Amino acid sequence: MALYSIGDVAERCGINPVTLRAWQRRYGLIKPQRTEGGHRQFDDEDILRIEEIKRWVESGVPVGKVKALLEGGNVNIHDGWTALQEEMMAVLRLVRPSKLRTKIATIGREHPADALIDHVFVPIRQRLGLDQNTARVMCSLLDGAIIDYVAFCLAGSRKKPGKDALILGWETEDRTRLWMEAWRLSQQGWRMDVLAEPLAMPRPELFPGQQLFVFTGKPLSRRQQELITHWQDQGFLITHQHS
């Protein structure tokens, strides 16, 4: 029977090891074996279970309800992402940075980065962006806390084996989203750095031999697509990062 380390499983399933540990310790969703040295080992059955957990979580089921579903229980499934958005909004209304950082760190351990970005952070920022007054202040507070957490995650990912890459914004003013896309890429095995100031025009010749991701926040214009194709034809390693 094949056994896999937590790092192997994380790469294979696209789940951060921190999230896997949270699923085990806090929710009892997985029960890996242990080596004599105390290291977790997973078999193929564990991997199938992790994939099933991931599908439930990404569909919007709260992590705390997944165990009952796995055991065949009759669970009232509501939109867990909406509930999590409301939890985040409640913390935001306190206007307490320390509580907000704690909440983001907690949900960051429990949910995949892709799901949090697409179903929690982006919708909340869109919602707050509709209001010109107090909500804008809360959105700015949220952005600072998100960037703080993502920077912490990126620093950790750069300590692990992987491929180095740089992400930059192109004709976009959404700096926070740029950091979130860097976080998304880091979960795919990239050791990311962020060019924090978006550019009017990328200059790939300044980064010879480096893997570049460009984020525009919207579909590429015809001109942008032509330029990326031109740079790729010249041998530059440049890719558009889709949201």
mmCIF file of C-alpha atoms in Angstrom:
data_model
loop_
_atom_site.group_PDB
_atom_site.id
_atom_site.type_symbol
_atom_site.label_atom_id
_atom_site.label_comp_id
_atom_site.label_asym_id
_atom_site.label_seq_id
_atom_site.Cartn_x
_atom_site.Cartn_y
_atom_site.Cartn_z
ATOM 1 C CA MET A 1 0.000 0.000 0.000
ATOM 2 C CA ALA A 2 1.417 3.366 -1.047
ATOM 3 C CA LEU A 3 1.837 6.013 1.642
ATOM 4 C CA TYR A 4 2.272 9.723 1.054
ATOM 5 C CA SER A 5 3.643 12.593 3.146
ATOM 6 C CA ILE A 6 1.509 15.653 3.886
ATOM 7 C CA GLY A 7 3.580 17.583 1.347
ATOM 8 C CA ASP A 8 2.874 14.993 -1.351
ATOM 9 C CA VAL A 9 -0.844 15.059 -0.577
ATOM 10 C CA ALA A 10 -0.948 18.852 -0.507
ATOM 11 C CA GLU A 11 0.608 19.037 -3.974
ATOM 12 C CA ARG A 12 -1.524 16.233 -5.373
ATOM 13 C CA CYS A 13 -4.846 17.606 -4.036
ATOM 14 C CA GLY A 14 -4.065 21.308 -4.325
ATOM 15 C CA ILE A 15 -4.605 21.874 -0.589
ATOM 16 C CA ASN A 16 -2.266 23.777 1.712
ATOM 17 C CA PRO A 17 -0.715 21.549 4.441
ATOM 18 C CA VAL A 18 -1.943 24.082 7.028
ATOM 19 C CA THR A 19 -5.512 23.475 5.822
ATOM 20 C CA LEU A 20 -5.066 19.710 5.995
ATOM 21 C CA ARG A 21 -3.849 19.987 9.592
ATOM 22 C CA ALA A 22 -6.860 22.150 10.481
ATOM 23 C CA TRP A 23 -9.236 19.613 8.917
ATOM 24 C CA GLN A 24 -7.630 16.933 11.076
ATOM 25 C CA ARG A 25 -7.134 18.722 14.395
ATOM 26 C CA ARG A 26 -10.171 20.989 14.579
ATOM 27 C CA TYR A 27 -12.790 19.032 12.663
ATOM 28 C CA GLY A 28 -11.626 15.404 12.767
ATOM 29 C CA LEU A 29 -12.239 15.038 9.033
ATOM 30 C CA ILE A 30 -9.121 12.975 8.304
ATOM 31 C CA LYS A 31 -7.120 10.503 10.370
ATOM 32 C CA PRO A 32 -3.683 9.952 8.839
ATOM 33 C CA GLN A 33 -1.288 7.351 10.110
ATOM 34 C CA ARG A 34 1.895 8.408 11.877
ATOM 35 C CA THR A 35 5.478 7.281 11.419
ATOM 36 C CA GLU A 36 7.613 6.446 14.458
ATOM 37 C CA GLY A 37 8.923 9.986 14.189
ATOM 38 C CA GLY A 38 5.390 11.398 14.363
ATOM 39 C CA HIS A 39 5.078 12.442 10.704
ATOM 40 C CA ARG A 40 1.688 12.134 9.023
ATOM 41 C CA GLN A 41 1.265 9.517 6.304
ATOM 42 C CA PHE A 42 -1.738 9.244 4.007
ATOM 43 C CA ASP A 43 -2.929 6.336 1.871
ATOM 44 C CA ASP A 44 -5.046 6.359 -1.296
ATOM 45 C CA GLU A 45 -8.266 6.157 0.730
ATOM 46 C CA ASP A 46 -7.263 9.282 2.639
ATOM 47 C CA ILE A 47 -6.640 11.089 -0.638
ATOM 48 C CA LEU A 48 -10.104 10.174 -1.953
ATOM 49 C CA ARG A 49 -11.631 11.462 1.289
ATOM 50 C CA ILE A 50 -9.656 14.721 1.056
ATOM 51 C CA GLU A 51 -10.851 15.236 -2.512
ATOM 52 C CA GLU A 52 -14.453 14.701 -1.354
ATOM 53 C CA ILE A 53 -14.015 17.166 1.527
ATOM 54 C CA LYS A 54 -12.585 19.691 -0.908
ATOM 55 C CA ARG A 55 -15.596 19.318 -3.238
ATOM 56 C CA TRP A 56 -18.041 19.902 -0.371
ATOM 57 C CA VAL A 57 -16.161 22.941 0.931
ATOM 58 C CA GLU A 58 -15.809 24.509 -2.509
ATOM 59 C CA SER A 59 -19.538 24.018 -3.115
ATOM 60 C CA GLY A 60 -20.250 26.225 -0.101
ATOM 61 C CA VAL A 61 -20.766 23.726 2.724
ATOM 62 C CA PRO A 62 -19.336 25.006 6.035
ATOM 63 C CA VAL A 63 -16.326 22.925 7.117
ATOM 64 C CA GLY A 64 -18.047 22.108 10.399
ATOM 65 C CA LYS A 65 -20.881 20.321 8.569
ATOM 66 C CA VAL A 66 -18.748 18.226 6.222
ATOM 67 C CA LYS A 67 -18.115 15.391 8.705
ATOM 68 C CA ALA A 68 -21.823 14.648 9.033
ATOM 69 C CA LEU A 69 -22.142 14.588 5.243
ATOM 70 C CA LEU A 70 -19.234 12.172 4.902
ATOM 71 C CA GLU A 71 -20.896 9.895 7.440
ATOM 72 C CA GLY A 72 -24.186 9.928 5.528
ATOM 73 C CA GLY A 73 -25.999 12.263 7.896
ATOM 74 C CA ASN A 74 -28.983 14.384 6.925
ATOM 75 C CA VAL A 75 -27.560 17.889 7.019
ATOM 76 C CA ASN A 76 -29.364 21.103 6.202
ATOM 77 C CA ILE A 77 -26.965 22.568 3.656
ATOM 78 C CA HIS A 78 -27.249 26.298 3.219
ATOM 79 C CA ASP A 79 -24.974 28.664 1.364
ATOM 80 C CA GLY A 80 -21.943 28.424 3.600
ATOM 81 C CA TRP A 81 -20.080 31.089 1.669
ATOM 82 C CA THR A 82 -22.838 33.606 2.342
ATOM 83 C CA ALA A 83 -22.691 32.726 6.036
ATOM 84 C CA LEU A 84 -18.923 33.173 6.045
ATOM 85 C CA GLN A 85 -19.257 36.507 4.260
ATOM 86 C CA GLU A 86 -21.654 37.662 6.984
ATOM 87 C CA GLU A 87 -19.226 36.510 9.685
ATOM 88 C CA MET A 88 -16.496 38.560 8.028
ATOM 89 C CA MET A 89 -18.796 41.570 7.754
ATOM 90 C CA ALA A 90 -19.623 41.329 11.463
ATOM 91 C CA VAL A 91 -15.923 41.392 12.328
ATOM 92 C CA LEU A 92 -15.322 44.279 9.923
ATOM 93 C CA ARG A 93 -18.023 46.365 11.594
ATOM 94 C CA LEU A 94 -16.060 46.191 14.860
ATOM 95 C CA VAL A 95 -13.259 48.119 13.117
ATOM 96 C CA ARG A 96 -10.698 46.174 15.154
ATOM 97 C CA PRO A 97 -7.668 45.238 13.016
ATOM 98 C CA SER A 98 -6.450 42.570 15.461
ATOM 99 C CA LYS A 99 -9.790 40.731 15.405
ATOM 100 C CA LEU A 100 -9.915 40.967 11.620
ATOM 101 C CA ARG A 101 -6.402 39.540 11.256
ATOM 102 C CA THR A 102 -7.314 36.658 13.563
ATOM 103 C CA LYS A 103 -10.487 35.891 11.588
ATOM 104 C CA ILE A 104 -8.635 35.893 8.253
ATOM 105 C CA ALA A 105 -5.884 33.650 9.631
ATOM 106 C CA THR A 106 -8.493 31.212 10.973
ATOM 107 C CA ILE A 107 -10.469 30.870 7.752
ATOM 108 C CA GLY A 108 -7.189 30.809 5.799
ATOM 109 C CA ARG A 109 -6.238 27.632 7.645
ATOM 110 C CA GLU A 110 -9.617 25.991 7.061
ATOM 111 C CA HIS A 111 -10.385 26.766 3.412
ATOM 112 C CA PRO A 112 -8.476 26.517 0.109
ATOM 113 C CA ALA A 113 -7.109 29.835 -1.167
ATOM 114 C CA ASP A 114 -9.042 29.612 -4.454
ATOM 115 C CA ALA A 115 -12.364 29.237 -2.639
ATOM 116 C CA LEU A 116 -11.714 32.053 -0.161
ATOM 117 C CA ILE A 117 -10.669 34.456 -2.896
ATOM 118 C CA ASP A 118 -13.594 33.704 -5.216
ATOM 119 C CA HIS A 119 -16.392 33.163 -2.675
ATOM 120 C CA VAL A 120 -15.493 35.386 0.288
ATOM 121 C CA PHE A 121 -12.931 38.124 -0.270
ATOM 122 C CA VAL A 122 -13.903 39.208 -3.805
ATOM 123 C CA PRO A 123 -17.688 39.326 -3.090
ATOM 124 C CA ILE A 124 -17.172 41.267 0.159
ATOM 125 C CA ARG A 125 -14.883 43.793 -1.528
ATOM 126 C CA GLN A 126 -17.417 44.240 -4.347
ATOM 127 C CA ARG A 127 -20.190 44.747 -1.808
ATOM 128 C CA LEU A 128 -18.225 47.314 0.190
ATOM 129 C CA GLY A 129 -17.123 49.097 -2.959
ATOM 130 C CA LEU A 130 -20.724 50.035 -3.769
ATOM 131 C CA ASP A 131 -20.904 52.391 -0.784
ATOM 132 C CA GLN A 132 -19.029 55.692 -0.930
ATOM 133 C CA ASN A 133 -18.969 56.286 2.822
ATOM 134 C CA THR A 134 -18.236 54.089 5.862
ATOM 135 C CA ALA A 135 -18.038 50.884 3.822
ATOM 136 C CA ARG A 136 -15.070 52.287 1.918
ATOM 137 C CA VAL A 137 -13.195 52.631 5.213
ATOM 138 C CA MET A 138 -14.024 49.017 6.098
ATOM 139 C CA CYS A 139 -12.920 47.891 2.628
ATOM 140 C CA SER A 140 -9.582 49.647 3.105
ATOM 141 C CA LEU A 141 -9.195 47.963 6.498
ATOM 142 C CA LEU A 142 -9.999 44.587 4.929
ATOM 143 C CA ASP A 143 -7.525 45.164 2.096
ATOM 144 C CA GLY A 144 -4.731 45.883 4.550
ATOM 145 C CA ALA A 145 -5.481 42.737 6.551
ATOM 146 C CA ILE A 146 -5.688 40.578 3.397
ATOM 147 C CA ILE A 147 -2.342 41.858 2.089
ATOM 148 C CA ASP A 148 -0.790 41.319 5.525
ATOM 149 C CA TYR A 149 -1.987 37.701 5.612
ATOM 150 C CA VAL A 150 -1.061 36.969 1.997
ATOM 151 C CA ALA A 151 2.438 38.394 2.503
ATOM 152 C CA PHE A 152 2.838 36.013 5.465
ATOM 153 C CA CYS A 153 1.669 33.055 3.341
ATOM 154 C CA LEU A 154 3.977 33.982 0.448
ATOM 155 C CA ALA A 155 6.968 34.222 2.785
ATOM 156 C CA GLY A 156 6.209 30.706 4.006
ATOM 157 C CA SER A 157 5.804 29.303 0.502
ATOM 158 C CA ARG A 158 9.161 30.756 -0.571
ATOM 159 C CA LYS A 159 10.884 28.585 2.038
ATOM 160 C CA LYS A 160 9.668 25.432 0.289
ATOM 161 C CA PRO A 161 10.868 23.794 -2.931
ATOM 162 C CA GLY A 162 9.158 25.248 -5.963
ATOM 163 C CA LYS A 163 9.471 27.497 -8.995
ATOM 164 C CA ASP A 164 10.176 31.211 -8.628
ATOM 165 C CA ALA A 165 7.825 33.688 -10.296
ATOM 166 C CA LEU A 166 6.863 37.358 -10.216
ATOM 167 C CA ILE A 167 3.353 38.767 -10.636
ATOM 168 C CA LEU A 168 2.645 42.299 -11.807
ATOM 169 C CA GLY A 169 -0.472 44.326 -12.487
ATOM 170 C CA TRP A 170 -1.115 45.705 -15.967
ATOM 171 C CA GLU A 171 -3.541 48.598 -16.384
ATOM 172 C CA THR A 172 -5.342 47.767 -13.135
ATOM 173 C CA GLU A 173 -5.625 49.744 -9.923
ATOM 174 C CA ASP A 174 -6.657 46.790 -7.742
ATOM 175 C CA ARG A 175 -3.467 46.169 -5.784
ATOM 176 C CA THR A 176 -5.178 43.919 -3.243
ATOM 177 C CA ARG A 177 -6.453 41.593 -5.947
ATOM 178 C CA LEU A 178 -2.906 41.392 -7.281
ATOM 179 C CA TRP A 179 -1.743 40.020 -3.925
ATOM 180 C CA MET A 180 -4.645 37.563 -3.816
ATOM 181 C CA GLU A 181 -3.727 36.216 -7.251
ATOM 182 C CA ALA A 182 -0.137 35.790 -6.041
ATOM 183 C CA TRP A 183 -1.543 33.759 -3.127
ATOM 184 C CA ARG A 184 -3.585 31.653 -5.549
ATOM 185 C CA LEU A 185 -0.468 30.905 -7.621
ATOM 186 C CA SER A 186 1.562 30.073 -4.520
ATOM 187 C CA GLN A 187 -0.895 27.243 -3.807
ATOM 188 C CA GLN A 188 0.032 25.791 -7.209
ATOM 189 C CA GLY A 189 3.700 25.408 -6.278
ATOM 190 C CA TRP A 190 5.013 28.838 -7.314
ATOM 191 C CA ARG A 191 7.289 30.796 -5.000
ATOM 192 C CA MET A 192 5.781 34.192 -5.648
ATOM 193 C CA ASP A 193 7.034 37.738 -5.455
ATOM 194 C CA VAL A 194 4.786 40.728 -6.120
ATOM 195 C CA LEU A 195 5.577 43.887 -8.040
ATOM 196 C CA ALA A 196 3.368 45.963 -5.771
ATOM 197 C CA GLU A 197 2.836 48.953 -8.062
ATOM 198 C CA PRO A 198 0.746 48.161 -11.191
ATOM 199 C CA LEU A 199 2.264 49.198 -14.527
ATOM 200 C CA ALA A 200 0.880 50.955 -17.566
ATOM 201 C CA MET A 201 3.127 48.730 -19.687
ATOM 202 C CA PRO A 202 5.089 45.618 -18.608
ATOM 203 C CA ARG A 203 8.765 45.489 -19.561
ATOM 204 C CA PRO A 204 9.675 41.778 -19.607
ATOM 205 C CA GLU A 205 13.177 42.611 -20.853
ATOM 206 C CA LEU A 206 13.933 43.821 -17.300
ATOM 207 C CA PHE A 207 13.366 40.282 -15.996
ATOM 208 C CA PRO A 208 15.287 37.969 -18.351
ATOM 209 C CA GLY A 209 14.780 34.274 -17.663
ATOM 210 C CA GLN A 210 12.149 34.900 -14.985
ATOM 211 C CA GLN A 211 8.616 33.534 -15.025
ATOM 212 C CA LEU A 212 6.212 36.484 -15.137
ATOM 213 C CA PHE A 213 2.475 36.503 -14.495
ATOM 214 C CA VAL A 214 0.479 39.575 -15.481
ATOM 215 C CA PHE A 215 -2.863 40.380 -13.878
ATOM 216 C CA THR A 216 -5.281 42.770 -15.577
ATOM 217 C CA GLY A 217 -8.456 42.255 -13.568
ATOM 218 C CA LYS A 218 -10.432 41.855 -16.782
ATOM 219 C CA PRO A 219 -10.172 39.967 -20.099
ATOM 220 C CA LEU A 220 -7.191 40.942 -22.219
ATOM 221 C CA SER A 221 -7.778 43.554 -24.867
ATOM 222 C CA ARG A 222 -6.755 42.665 -28.398
ATOM 223 C CA ARG A 223 -3.679 44.885 -28.024
ATOM 224 C CA GLN A 224 -2.682 43.234 -24.743
ATOM 225 C CA GLN A 225 -3.085 39.751 -26.221
ATOM 226 C CA GLU A 226 -0.950 40.710 -29.228
ATOM 227 C CA LEU A 227 1.771 42.087 -26.950
ATOM 228 C CA ILE A 228 1.824 38.970 -24.764
ATOM 229 C CA THR A 229 2.066 36.762 -27.868
ATOM 230 C CA HIS A 230 4.878 38.988 -29.187
ATOM 231 C CA TRP A 231 6.799 38.725 -25.901
ATOM 232 C CA GLN A 232 6.304 34.960 -25.762
ATOM 233 C CA ASP A 233 7.603 34.675 -29.348
ATOM 234 C CA GLN A 234 10.696 36.573 -28.213
ATOM 235 C CA GLY A 235 11.288 33.935 -25.564
ATOM 236 C CA PHE A 236 9.999 35.743 -22.483
ATOM 237 C CA LEU A 237 8.240 33.581 -19.898
ATOM 238 C CA ILE A 238 5.077 35.637 -19.498
ATOM 239 C CA THR A 239 1.534 34.442 -18.806
ATOM 240 C CA HIS A 240 -1.787 36.188 -18.209
ATOM 241 C CA GLN A 241 -3.201 35.290 -14.813
ATOM 242 C CA HIS A 242 -6.942 34.796 -15.118
ATOM 243 C CA SER A 243 -9.145 35.768 -12.204
#
